[in-house]
Every structure is written in structure tokens, then in C-alpha cells.
Amino acid sequence: MHTRRNRRSVLVALTVAALAVPLLVSTPANAAAGLPIEGYLMTGSGAQHLAPSAAALSLVGIDGVNLSSNGAKVTATPREAAAMVTEAKRHGLKTELLFGNFDASAGDFSPAVATKLLSSMANRKAVIASLVSRVERGGFDGVQVDLESLDHTHTAGLTSFMTELRAALPATSTISMALMATDTAAGYADEGYELSALNASVGRFVLMAYDQHGPTWTKAGPIGGAPWVKSVLTAFIATGVPKDKIDLGVAEYAYTWPGDGTDGVQLTVAQARAKAGKRATFDAKQQEWTAKLADGTVIWWSDAKTLGLRKALATQQGVHGLAVWELSLGDPIS
């Protein structure tokens, strides 16, 4: 089973901030201390969301730039990225610029745009030159490549792109790669990842173990339930990727599934708690919170308590660290 990550196209509702948060708030994830943690800041979220978690972080992934529709150019670096880099540096944290194939006009990641990049040496060269320039001018310490919804037809081009990017960036610049999760080792090859070849160019792999369920692509369910997370992590380890290169991705946000069947939205953890009130329950099997509201709306969310449990799993499996999406949506990491 594969997942899709289209949080960027799910509307983030910020309309209930004034509501009182009930006494359901979990203790911040101090259990996560001891493992390297990457925290993401998405476009529009603001640099101010970094400070509450900065002491627990080692790296900030900043969203980011994407391929243009012709696969030969990179979109403009968001204006707020500069402030995010400055704030990260103030806290002594490294930064990586996220680069992906998200197509804003379609509201999802585009395999067609990725094909235009990966199948053309000229396009790869042009995009890599642009990324190298963005890293240098923006003061980033490296790049995280987030090319999604690929398949086996992209394998050769993806491997070439990563090899060429590694050669073009300074040796001191880091390269990581975000990977869509699947629950079989063979599934990663089906996604276009020739991991044995990519390992030479990639310093760290982020397994996006979230968006198992979402309001525009599945029925209501956990964002990254514990049994599924264990399954995809086990499958990824079985591919032979060195454990010290694996970061387990963890969600810190909520999704809704309205009772009237309309499309749900993404909420912050605090908003989910406020809406759920006393209806919230912690599902011990899935290790996430859920609630069903009076109007039939179902909410699932992953928070600090979930993060602490994912930290325990990562420690048990001996992987490198955690990667938390996203700092403006979840509990502060302490």
C-alpha cells in the first residue's frame, strides 16, 4: 500500500484559534530528546513557529521550491524563507531547502512534471544549477529532494539527478531525500527509488510515515497509525538502507472528515482539541487521537503523545532520528 502526501492542497483552517483549548493537552514530547529531530516549516507558516521547538531540533526543513511546469526551471524561493533561515541560525540549527514536484495548479504532486525533469539531461543540468544557486544565496546548508508519485519509469533519471546534484553541490552541503511510504520492500522500487544507487548520493532518507488516511483520498482513519507505521518502517529497513541514514517521519496535525460528506480540512493540533472537547479519545492501537462530533464529523490527529511513541519505535529499530511535519501545526517539541 502506498500513501500520497498532499497536505499542501488540503486547506488549513485557522478559524478556531480563539476557542478555549480543553484540558486535553498532552505533555510536550520531551521523550523525543536524544534523537536528532528535523522540524519542517511550510510556506506561509512563519519563522516565529521555530523558537518553541528549537532546543529539541537539529535541522529545519524549509518549504520550499518546486519544478516549473516545463521541468526545466525552479519556482521562486518563498519570501519568508529568509527569515526562517535567519531564525534557525540564531538557534544554531542547520537548514535544508525542500525541492519537489508539487503542482499548485493541480493541487498535488505531478509525475508528469517530474518526467520532464528526470528524462532530460539539459533540464536536470538547469534545475541543479538553480538549486545550487538557491542554496548559496539563501544561506541553506543543503537540499531535501521531495519528488513524489513516481514509478519505475523514473528510476534511472532519479538516480542520475541525485548523482549530478551531489557532484554540483559543495561537499559540505547536505542532501536528503523524502520518500513516500509503502509496506513492502519491493514497493520502494515500484516508487522509482533504486535505493542501493541513491545511497551513494543521499546522506539521509526521510520516510514519510504519515498521510495513511486523508480527507480527500480515503475514508476517515489515522494519519499514520502505529501498525502501519511499524510495517512501512520494517519494509524500508529491509531494503538495506543503512539505519543511520533513516529518519522516521511523524505527523503533528489533524484532518477532518465532515459528516455531510463534503471535503475535510487540515487543522492544527490545538484546533482539533478545541473542536473535539470531551469527545476526544486516544486510540491505543493506532496511537493517535480521534473524535466524532455531534454533526458526524470525524477528526484524527497526531500530537506530542504520538511523537513520544514514535520516538520509542525509532529507538527500538535503531534508526537515525525523527522528522516532524509541521512546526506551526503541532505541539512544541521540547
mmCIF file of C-alpha atoms in Angstrom:
data_model
loop_
_atom_site.group_PDB
_atom_site.id
_atom_site.type_symbol
_atom_site.label_atom_id
_atom_site.label_comp_id
_atom_site.label_asym_id
_atom_site.label_seq_id
_atom_site.Cartn_x
_atom_site.Cartn_y
_atom_site.Cartn_z
ATOM 1 C CA MET A 1 0.000 0.000 0.000
ATOM 2 C CA HIS A 2 1.302 3.433 -0.945
ATOM 3 C CA THR A 3 0.415 6.788 0.523
ATOM 4 C CA ARG A 4 0.141 10.164 -1.060
ATOM 5 C CA ARG A 5 1.178 13.357 0.639
ATOM 6 C CA ASN A 6 -0.943 16.291 -0.435
ATOM 7 C CA ARG A 7 -1.144 18.297 2.765
ATOM 8 C CA ARG A 8 -0.196 21.320 0.682
ATOM 9 C CA SER A 9 -3.514 21.069 -1.176
ATOM 10 C CA VAL A 10 -5.655 20.416 1.896
ATOM 11 C CA LEU A 11 -6.986 23.725 3.173
ATOM 12 C CA VAL A 12 -5.529 24.625 6.555
ATOM 13 C CA ALA A 13 -8.314 26.102 8.681
ATOM 14 C CA LEU A 14 -7.217 28.724 11.155
ATOM 15 C CA THR A 15 -10.599 29.960 12.264
ATOM 16 C CA VAL A 16 -10.914 28.475 15.731
ATOM 17 C CA ALA A 17 -7.793 29.883 17.352
ATOM 18 C CA ALA A 18 -9.889 31.982 19.718
ATOM 19 C CA LEU A 19 -11.627 28.914 21.137
ATOM 20 C CA ALA A 20 -10.505 27.762 24.552
ATOM 21 C CA VAL A 21 -8.409 24.599 24.448
ATOM 22 C CA PRO A 22 -9.827 21.976 26.855
ATOM 23 C CA LEU A 23 -7.696 20.172 29.440
ATOM 24 C CA LEU A 24 -6.682 17.528 26.960
ATOM 25 C CA VAL A 25 -3.283 18.946 26.076
ATOM 26 C CA SER A 26 -0.587 16.269 26.156
ATOM 27 C CA THR A 27 2.772 16.820 27.788
ATOM 28 C CA PRO A 28 5.183 18.079 25.105
ATOM 29 C CA ALA A 29 7.326 15.372 23.581
ATOM 30 C CA ASN A 30 10.331 15.635 25.893
ATOM 31 C CA ALA A 31 10.638 11.878 25.382
ATOM 32 C CA ALA A 32 11.872 12.694 21.897
ATOM 33 C CA ALA A 33 15.063 14.245 23.290
ATOM 34 C CA GLY A 34 18.160 12.223 22.454
ATOM 35 C CA LEU A 35 17.378 11.512 18.806
ATOM 36 C CA PRO A 36 18.194 14.034 16.085
ATOM 37 C CA ILE A 37 14.959 15.714 15.026
ATOM 38 C CA GLU A 38 14.182 17.615 11.856
ATOM 39 C CA GLY A 39 11.298 20.060 12.087
ATOM 40 C CA TYR A 40 9.596 21.383 8.972
ATOM 41 C CA LEU A 41 8.322 24.894 8.346
ATOM 42 C CA MET A 42 5.909 25.165 5.443
ATOM 43 C CA THR A 43 5.402 28.184 3.228
ATOM 44 C CA GLY A 44 3.206 30.704 4.986
ATOM 45 C CA SER A 45 3.707 29.334 8.482
ATOM 46 C CA GLY A 46 6.235 31.931 9.662
ATOM 47 C CA ALA A 47 9.617 31.875 11.389
ATOM 48 C CA GLN A 48 8.035 32.530 14.796
ATOM 49 C CA HIS A 49 6.957 28.878 14.984
ATOM 50 C CA LEU A 50 10.557 27.708 15.224
ATOM 51 C CA ALA A 51 11.535 29.111 18.620
ATOM 52 C CA PRO A 52 9.215 26.951 20.813
ATOM 53 C CA SER A 53 10.821 23.766 19.444
ATOM 54 C CA ALA A 54 14.318 24.982 18.596
ATOM 55 C CA ALA A 55 16.068 23.472 21.605
ATOM 56 C CA ALA A 56 14.934 19.978 20.598
ATOM 57 C CA LEU A 57 15.829 20.268 16.909
ATOM 58 C CA SER A 58 18.987 19.626 14.947
ATOM 59 C CA LEU A 59 17.722 20.629 11.496
ATOM 60 C CA VAL A 60 14.964 22.707 9.906
ATOM 61 C CA GLY A 61 13.467 21.715 6.558
ATOM 62 C CA ILE A 62 12.147 24.851 4.860
ATOM 63 C CA ASP A 63 9.372 24.618 2.281
ATOM 64 C CA GLY A 64 10.396 25.305 -0.416
ATOM 65 C CA VAL A 65 10.705 25.402 -4.181
ATOM 66 C CA ASN A 66 9.161 23.256 -6.886
ATOM 67 C CA LEU A 67 9.622 22.371 -10.506
ATOM 68 C CA SER A 68 8.068 24.618 -13.100
ATOM 69 C CA SER A 69 5.554 23.060 -15.484
ATOM 70 C CA ASN A 70 8.197 22.542 -18.184
ATOM 71 C CA GLY A 71 10.502 20.644 -15.821
ATOM 72 C CA ALA A 72 13.424 22.933 -16.637
ATOM 73 C CA LYS A 73 13.124 25.667 -14.009
ATOM 74 C CA VAL A 74 12.583 26.090 -10.287
ATOM 75 C CA THR A 75 9.880 28.267 -8.765
ATOM 76 C CA ALA A 76 10.815 31.322 -6.722
ATOM 77 C CA THR A 77 12.087 30.812 -3.189
ATOM 78 C CA PRO A 78 9.301 31.951 -0.805
ATOM 79 C CA ARG A 79 9.918 35.379 0.712
ATOM 80 C CA GLU A 80 9.526 34.089 4.251
ATOM 81 C CA ALA A 81 12.333 31.540 3.762
ATOM 82 C CA ALA A 82 14.994 34.158 4.523
ATOM 83 C CA ALA A 83 13.515 34.885 7.941
ATOM 84 C CA MET A 84 13.262 31.159 8.637
ATOM 85 C CA VAL A 85 16.939 30.636 7.797
ATOM 86 C CA THR A 86 17.921 33.599 9.963
ATOM 87 C CA GLU A 87 15.889 32.277 12.905
ATOM 88 C CA ALA A 88 17.348 28.789 12.503
ATOM 89 C CA LYS A 89 20.878 30.187 12.509
ATOM 90 C CA ARG A 90 20.061 32.225 15.614
ATOM 91 C CA HIS A 91 19.363 28.923 17.372
ATOM 92 C CA GLY A 92 22.433 27.218 15.911
ATOM 93 C CA LEU A 93 20.384 24.951 13.620
ATOM 94 C CA LYS A 94 21.157 23.657 10.142
ATOM 95 C CA THR A 95 18.660 24.219 7.318
ATOM 96 C CA GLU A 96 17.701 22.385 4.151
ATOM 97 C CA LEU A 97 15.670 23.797 1.268
ATOM 98 C CA LEU A 98 12.843 21.488 0.214
ATOM 99 C CA PHE A 99 12.613 20.839 -3.515
ATOM 100 C CA GLY A 100 9.680 18.973 -5.023
ATOM 101 C CA ASN A 101 7.326 18.404 -7.919
ATOM 102 C CA PHE A 102 4.219 19.868 -6.320
ATOM 103 C CA ASP A 103 1.986 21.429 -8.971
ATOM 104 C CA ALA A 104 -0.030 24.231 -7.388
ATOM 105 C CA SER A 105 -2.450 24.383 -10.328
ATOM 106 C CA ALA A 106 -3.369 20.714 -9.848
ATOM 107 C CA GLY A 107 -3.104 20.760 -6.065
ATOM 108 C CA ASP A 108 -0.927 17.656 -5.971
ATOM 109 C CA PHE A 109 2.485 16.259 -6.802
ATOM 110 C CA SER A 110 2.938 15.835 -10.555
ATOM 111 C CA PRO A 111 4.663 12.760 -12.011
ATOM 112 C CA ALA A 112 4.369 14.342 -15.466
ATOM 113 C CA VAL A 113 6.436 17.363 -14.418
ATOM 114 C CA ALA A 114 8.950 15.051 -12.766
ATOM 115 C CA THR A 115 9.253 13.119 -16.033
ATOM 116 C CA LYS A 116 10.150 16.310 -17.884
ATOM 117 C CA LEU A 117 12.978 16.885 -15.424
ATOM 118 C CA LEU A 118 14.322 13.389 -14.983
ATOM 119 C CA SER A 119 14.207 12.323 -18.635
ATOM 120 C CA SER A 120 16.207 15.311 -19.899
ATOM 121 C CA MET A 121 19.887 15.840 -19.184
ATOM 122 C CA ALA A 122 19.527 19.503 -20.172
ATOM 123 C CA ASN A 123 16.630 20.009 -17.755
ATOM 124 C CA ARG A 124 18.458 18.242 -14.939
ATOM 125 C CA LYS A 125 21.512 20.437 -15.502
ATOM 126 C CA ALA A 126 19.450 23.640 -15.488
ATOM 127 C CA VAL A 127 17.478 22.717 -12.368
ATOM 128 C CA ILE A 128 20.587 21.607 -10.489
ATOM 129 C CA ALA A 129 22.348 24.877 -11.328
ATOM 130 C CA SER A 130 19.337 26.757 -9.972
ATOM 131 C CA LEU A 131 19.259 24.697 -6.772
ATOM 132 C CA VAL A 132 22.974 25.201 -6.163
ATOM 133 C CA SER A 133 22.441 28.945 -6.567
ATOM 134 C CA ARG A 134 19.412 28.964 -4.222
ATOM 135 C CA VAL A 135 21.351 27.124 -1.543
ATOM 136 C CA GLU A 136 24.284 29.520 -1.778
ATOM 137 C CA ARG A 137 22.265 32.750 -1.983
ATOM 138 C CA GLY A 138 19.719 31.663 0.616
ATOM 139 C CA GLY A 139 22.247 30.535 3.185
ATOM 140 C CA PHE A 140 20.906 26.963 3.324
ATOM 141 C CA ASP A 141 23.088 24.097 4.477
ATOM 142 C CA GLY A 142 21.661 21.688 1.936
ATOM 143 C CA VAL A 143 18.691 20.399 -0.048
ATOM 144 C CA GLN A 144 15.948 17.890 0.662
ATOM 145 C CA VAL A 145 14.559 16.349 -2.526
ATOM 146 C CA ASP A 146 10.841 15.543 -2.319
ATOM 147 C CA LEU A 147 9.830 14.147 -5.710
ATOM 148 C CA GLU A 148 6.605 12.215 -5.205
ATOM 149 C CA SER A 149 4.147 9.983 -7.072
ATOM 150 C CA LEU A 150 6.926 8.483 -9.185
ATOM 151 C CA ASP A 151 7.146 4.961 -10.595
ATOM 152 C CA HIS A 152 9.716 2.603 -12.108
ATOM 153 C CA THR A 153 9.905 4.665 -15.305
ATOM 154 C CA HIS A 154 11.586 7.422 -13.274
ATOM 155 C CA THR A 155 14.240 5.216 -11.677
ATOM 156 C CA ALA A 156 17.208 5.887 -13.964
ATOM 157 C CA GLY A 157 16.520 9.600 -14.212
ATOM 158 C CA LEU A 158 16.075 9.986 -10.453
ATOM 159 C CA THR A 159 19.353 8.210 -9.765
ATOM 160 C CA SER A 160 21.138 10.381 -12.321
ATOM 161 C CA PHE A 161 19.611 13.550 -10.897
ATOM 162 C CA MET A 162 20.737 12.767 -7.364
ATOM 163 C CA THR A 163 24.239 11.806 -8.520
ATOM 164 C CA GLU A 164 24.546 15.013 -10.533
ATOM 165 C CA LEU A 165 23.180 17.134 -7.683
ATOM 166 C CA ARG A 166 25.711 15.641 -5.276
ATOM 167 C CA ALA A 167 28.526 16.415 -7.683
ATOM 168 C CA ALA A 168 27.352 20.010 -8.195
ATOM 169 C CA LEU A 169 26.811 20.993 -4.567
ATOM 170 C CA PRO A 170 29.779 21.757 -2.305
ATOM 171 C CA ALA A 171 30.928 18.732 -0.336
ATOM 172 C CA THR A 172 29.858 20.495 2.855
ATOM 173 C CA SER A 173 26.237 20.800 1.645
ATOM 174 C CA THR A 174 23.864 18.070 2.763
ATOM 175 C CA ILE A 175 21.451 16.149 0.569
ATOM 176 C CA SER A 176 18.479 14.293 1.974
ATOM 177 C CA MET A 177 15.501 12.682 0.284
ATOM 178 C CA ALA A 178 11.879 12.367 1.385
ATOM 179 C CA LEU A 179 10.322 9.050 0.409
ATOM 180 C CA MET A 180 6.694 8.023 0.064
ATOM 181 C CA ALA A 181 5.896 5.118 2.374
ATOM 182 C CA THR A 182 4.963 1.623 1.253
ATOM 183 C CA ASP A 183 4.627 -1.546 3.288
ATOM 184 C CA THR A 184 6.766 -3.866 1.148
ATOM 185 C CA ALA A 185 10.457 -3.645 0.324
ATOM 186 C CA ALA A 186 9.652 -4.154 -3.353
ATOM 187 C CA GLY A 187 7.216 -1.256 -3.187
ATOM 188 C CA TYR A 188 10.064 1.238 -2.899
ATOM 189 C CA ALA A 189 11.453 0.062 -6.228
ATOM 190 C CA ASP A 190 7.965 0.445 -7.680
ATOM 191 C CA GLU A 191 8.065 4.080 -6.499
ATOM 192 C CA GLY A 192 11.184 4.696 -8.587
ATOM 193 C CA TYR A 193 13.695 4.503 -5.734
ATOM 194 C CA GLU A 194 16.801 2.461 -6.607
ATOM 195 C CA LEU A 195 17.968 2.725 -3.041
ATOM 196 C CA SER A 196 21.298 0.939 -3.431
ATOM 197 C CA ALA A 197 22.283 3.506 -6.068
ATOM 198 C CA LEU A 198 20.733 6.510 -4.299
ATOM 199 C CA ASN A 199 22.605 5.677 -1.117
ATOM 200 C CA ALA A 200 25.850 6.974 -2.624
ATOM 201 C CA SER A 201 24.405 10.465 -3.109
ATOM 202 C CA VAL A 202 21.907 10.792 -0.269
ATOM 203 C CA GLY A 203 23.064 11.447 3.269
ATOM 204 C CA ARG A 204 19.699 10.878 4.914
ATOM 205 C CA PHE A 205 16.353 9.351 3.917
ATOM 206 C CA VAL A 206 13.134 10.698 5.458
ATOM 207 C CA LEU A 207 10.394 8.073 5.465
ATOM 208 C CA MET A 208 7.107 9.959 5.258
ATOM 209 C CA ALA A 209 5.164 7.677 7.582
ATOM 210 C CA TYR A 210 2.031 9.795 7.552
ATOM 211 C CA ASP A 211 -0.990 10.532 5.359
ATOM 212 C CA GLN A 212 -2.042 6.904 5.596
ATOM 213 C CA HIS A 213 -5.523 8.431 5.556
ATOM 214 C CA GLY A 214 -6.653 11.856 4.437
ATOM 215 C CA PRO A 215 -9.906 13.734 3.816
ATOM 216 C CA THR A 216 -9.685 13.903 0.029
ATOM 217 C CA TRP A 217 -8.275 10.440 -0.702
ATOM 218 C CA THR A 218 -9.531 7.919 1.893
ATOM 219 C CA LYS A 219 -12.284 7.362 4.396
ATOM 220 C CA ALA A 220 -11.681 8.504 7.962
ATOM 221 C CA GLY A 221 -8.727 6.887 9.696
ATOM 222 C CA PRO A 222 -5.451 7.580 11.483
ATOM 223 C CA ILE A 223 -2.974 9.904 9.831
ATOM 224 C CA GLY A 224 -0.220 7.384 10.492
ATOM 225 C CA GLY A 225 -1.488 4.544 12.657
ATOM 226 C CA ALA A 226 1.059 2.597 14.693
ATOM 227 C CA PRO A 227 0.590 -0.818 12.992
ATOM 228 C CA TRP A 228 1.012 0.756 9.558
ATOM 229 C CA VAL A 229 3.992 2.879 10.635
ATOM 230 C CA LYS A 230 5.744 -0.206 12.008
ATOM 231 C CA SER A 231 5.014 -2.035 8.758
ATOM 232 C CA VAL A 232 6.399 0.656 6.434
ATOM 233 C CA LEU A 233 9.469 1.213 8.600
ATOM 234 C CA THR A 234 10.200 -2.512 8.711
ATOM 235 C CA ALA A 235 9.824 -2.704 4.933
ATOM 236 C CA PHE A 236 12.152 0.237 4.433
ATOM 237 C CA ILE A 237 14.817 -1.214 6.697
ATOM 238 C CA ALA A 238 14.545 -4.462 4.728
ATOM 239 C CA THR A 239 15.692 -2.641 1.579
ATOM 240 C CA GLY A 240 19.189 -2.457 3.058
ATOM 241 C CA VAL A 241 19.373 1.309 3.526
ATOM 242 C CA PRO A 242 21.754 1.914 6.460
ATOM 243 C CA LYS A 243 19.759 2.548 9.614
ATOM 244 C CA ASP A 244 21.942 5.520 10.484
ATOM 245 C CA LYS A 245 20.574 7.229 7.373
ATOM 246 C CA ILE A 246 16.880 6.750 8.180
ATOM 247 C CA ASP A 247 14.659 9.380 9.776
ATOM 248 C CA LEU A 248 11.121 8.331 10.681
ATOM 249 C CA GLY A 249 8.611 10.961 9.567
ATOM 250 C CA VAL A 250 5.941 11.817 12.153
ATOM 251 C CA ALA A 251 2.785 13.876 11.720
ATOM 252 C CA GLU A 252 1.800 16.716 14.022
ATOM 253 C CA TYR A 253 -1.522 17.896 12.607
ATOM 254 C CA ALA A 254 -5.172 16.885 12.241
ATOM 255 C CA TYR A 255 -7.606 16.003 9.474
ATOM 256 C CA THR A 256 -11.396 16.204 9.434
ATOM 257 C CA TRP A 257 -13.995 14.134 7.610
ATOM 258 C CA PRO A 258 -17.298 16.090 7.704
ATOM 259 C CA GLY A 259 -20.455 14.190 8.472
ATOM 260 C CA ASP A 260 -22.189 15.630 5.407
ATOM 261 C CA GLY A 261 -19.645 14.052 3.051
ATOM 262 C CA THR A 262 -18.021 17.304 1.917
ATOM 263 C CA ASP A 263 -14.248 17.565 1.720
ATOM 264 C CA GLY A 264 -12.474 17.778 5.025
ATOM 265 C CA VAL A 265 -9.682 20.132 6.002
ATOM 266 C CA GLN A 266 -6.399 20.128 7.830
ATOM 267 C CA LEU A 267 -6.375 21.571 11.352
ATOM 268 C CA THR A 268 -3.702 22.375 13.863
ATOM 269 C CA VAL A 269 -3.475 20.055 16.855
ATOM 270 C CA ALA A 270 -4.832 22.818 19.093
ATOM 271 C CA GLN A 271 -7.807 23.330 16.792
ATOM 272 C CA ALA A 272 -8.568 19.617 16.779
ATOM 273 C CA ARG A 273 -8.549 19.526 20.575
ATOM 274 C CA ALA A 274 -10.820 22.555 20.770
ATOM 275 C CA LYS A 275 -13.322 21.060 18.342
ATOM 276 C CA ALA A 276 -13.235 17.612 19.938
ATOM 277 C CA GLY A 277 -13.532 18.676 23.568
ATOM 278 C CA LYS A 278 -14.644 15.816 25.777
ATOM 279 C CA ARG A 279 -15.385 13.646 22.745
ATOM 280 C CA ALA A 280 -11.664 13.055 22.153
ATOM 281 C CA THR A 281 -10.248 9.614 22.846
ATOM 282 C CA PHE A 282 -6.755 8.223 22.430
ATOM 283 C CA ASP A 283 -6.750 5.083 20.287
ATOM 284 C CA ALA A 284 -4.157 2.883 21.981
ATOM 285 C CA LYS A 285 -3.767 0.623 18.951
ATOM 286 C CA GLN A 286 -3.270 3.409 16.412
ATOM 287 C CA GLN A 287 -1.518 5.692 18.947
ATOM 288 C CA GLU A 288 -3.426 8.742 17.765
ATOM 289 C CA TRP A 289 -6.341 10.841 18.982
ATOM 290 C CA THR A 290 -9.783 10.701 17.385
ATOM 291 C CA ALA A 291 -13.247 12.143 17.940
ATOM 292 C CA LYS A 292 -16.669 12.023 16.353
ATOM 293 C CA LEU A 293 -18.543 15.302 16.675
ATOM 294 C CA ALA A 294 -22.289 15.790 17.120
ATOM 295 C CA ASP A 295 -22.721 16.558 13.404
ATOM 296 C CA GLY A 296 -20.997 13.304 12.422
ATOM 297 C CA THR A 297 -17.638 14.881 11.595
ATOM 298 C CA VAL A 298 -14.692 12.605 12.377
ATOM 299 C CA ILE A 299 -11.312 14.019 13.391
ATOM 300 C CA TRP A 300 -7.992 12.225 13.692
ATOM 301 C CA TRP A 301 -4.795 13.839 14.924
ATOM 302 C CA SER A 302 -1.230 13.046 15.854
ATOM 303 C CA ASP A 303 0.391 15.088 18.614
ATOM 304 C CA ALA A 304 3.147 15.154 21.235
ATOM 305 C CA LYS A 305 1.970 11.890 22.758
ATOM 306 C CA THR A 306 2.160 10.210 19.355
ATOM 307 C CA LEU A 307 5.602 11.703 18.771
ATOM 308 C CA GLY A 308 6.894 10.247 22.027
ATOM 309 C CA LEU A 309 5.658 6.802 20.999
ATOM 310 C CA ARG A 310 7.204 7.131 17.536
ATOM 311 C CA LYS A 311 10.468 8.097 19.232
ATOM 312 C CA ALA A 312 10.305 4.831 21.158
ATOM 313 C CA LEU A 313 9.781 2.908 17.901
ATOM 314 C CA ALA A 314 12.658 4.708 16.178
ATOM 315 C CA THR A 315 14.919 3.960 19.130
ATOM 316 C CA GLN A 316 13.865 0.309 19.187
ATOM 317 C CA GLN A 317 14.563 -0.047 15.470
ATOM 318 C CA GLY A 318 17.916 1.728 15.764
ATOM 319 C CA VAL A 319 17.288 4.368 13.097
ATOM 320 C CA HIS A 320 18.932 7.785 12.951
ATOM 321 C CA GLY A 321 16.160 10.141 14.038
ATOM 322 C CA LEU A 322 12.759 11.727 13.509
ATOM 323 C CA ALA A 323 11.332 14.282 11.077
ATOM 324 C CA VAL A 324 8.235 16.181 12.194
ATOM 325 C CA TRP A 325 5.723 17.793 9.841
ATOM 326 C CA GLU A 326 4.962 20.564 10.790
ATOM 327 C CA LEU A 327 6.070 23.065 13.442
ATOM 328 C CA SER A 328 3.215 25.542 13.043
ATOM 329 C CA LEU A 329 0.563 22.834 13.236
ATOM 330 C CA GLY A 330 1.600 20.678 16.178
ATOM 331 C CA ASP A 331 2.710 20.772 19.786
ATOM 332 C CA PRO A 332 6.030 22.394 20.607
ATOM 333 C CA ILE A 333 8.809 19.800 20.722
ATOM 334 C CA SER A 334 10.697 20.113 23.977
#
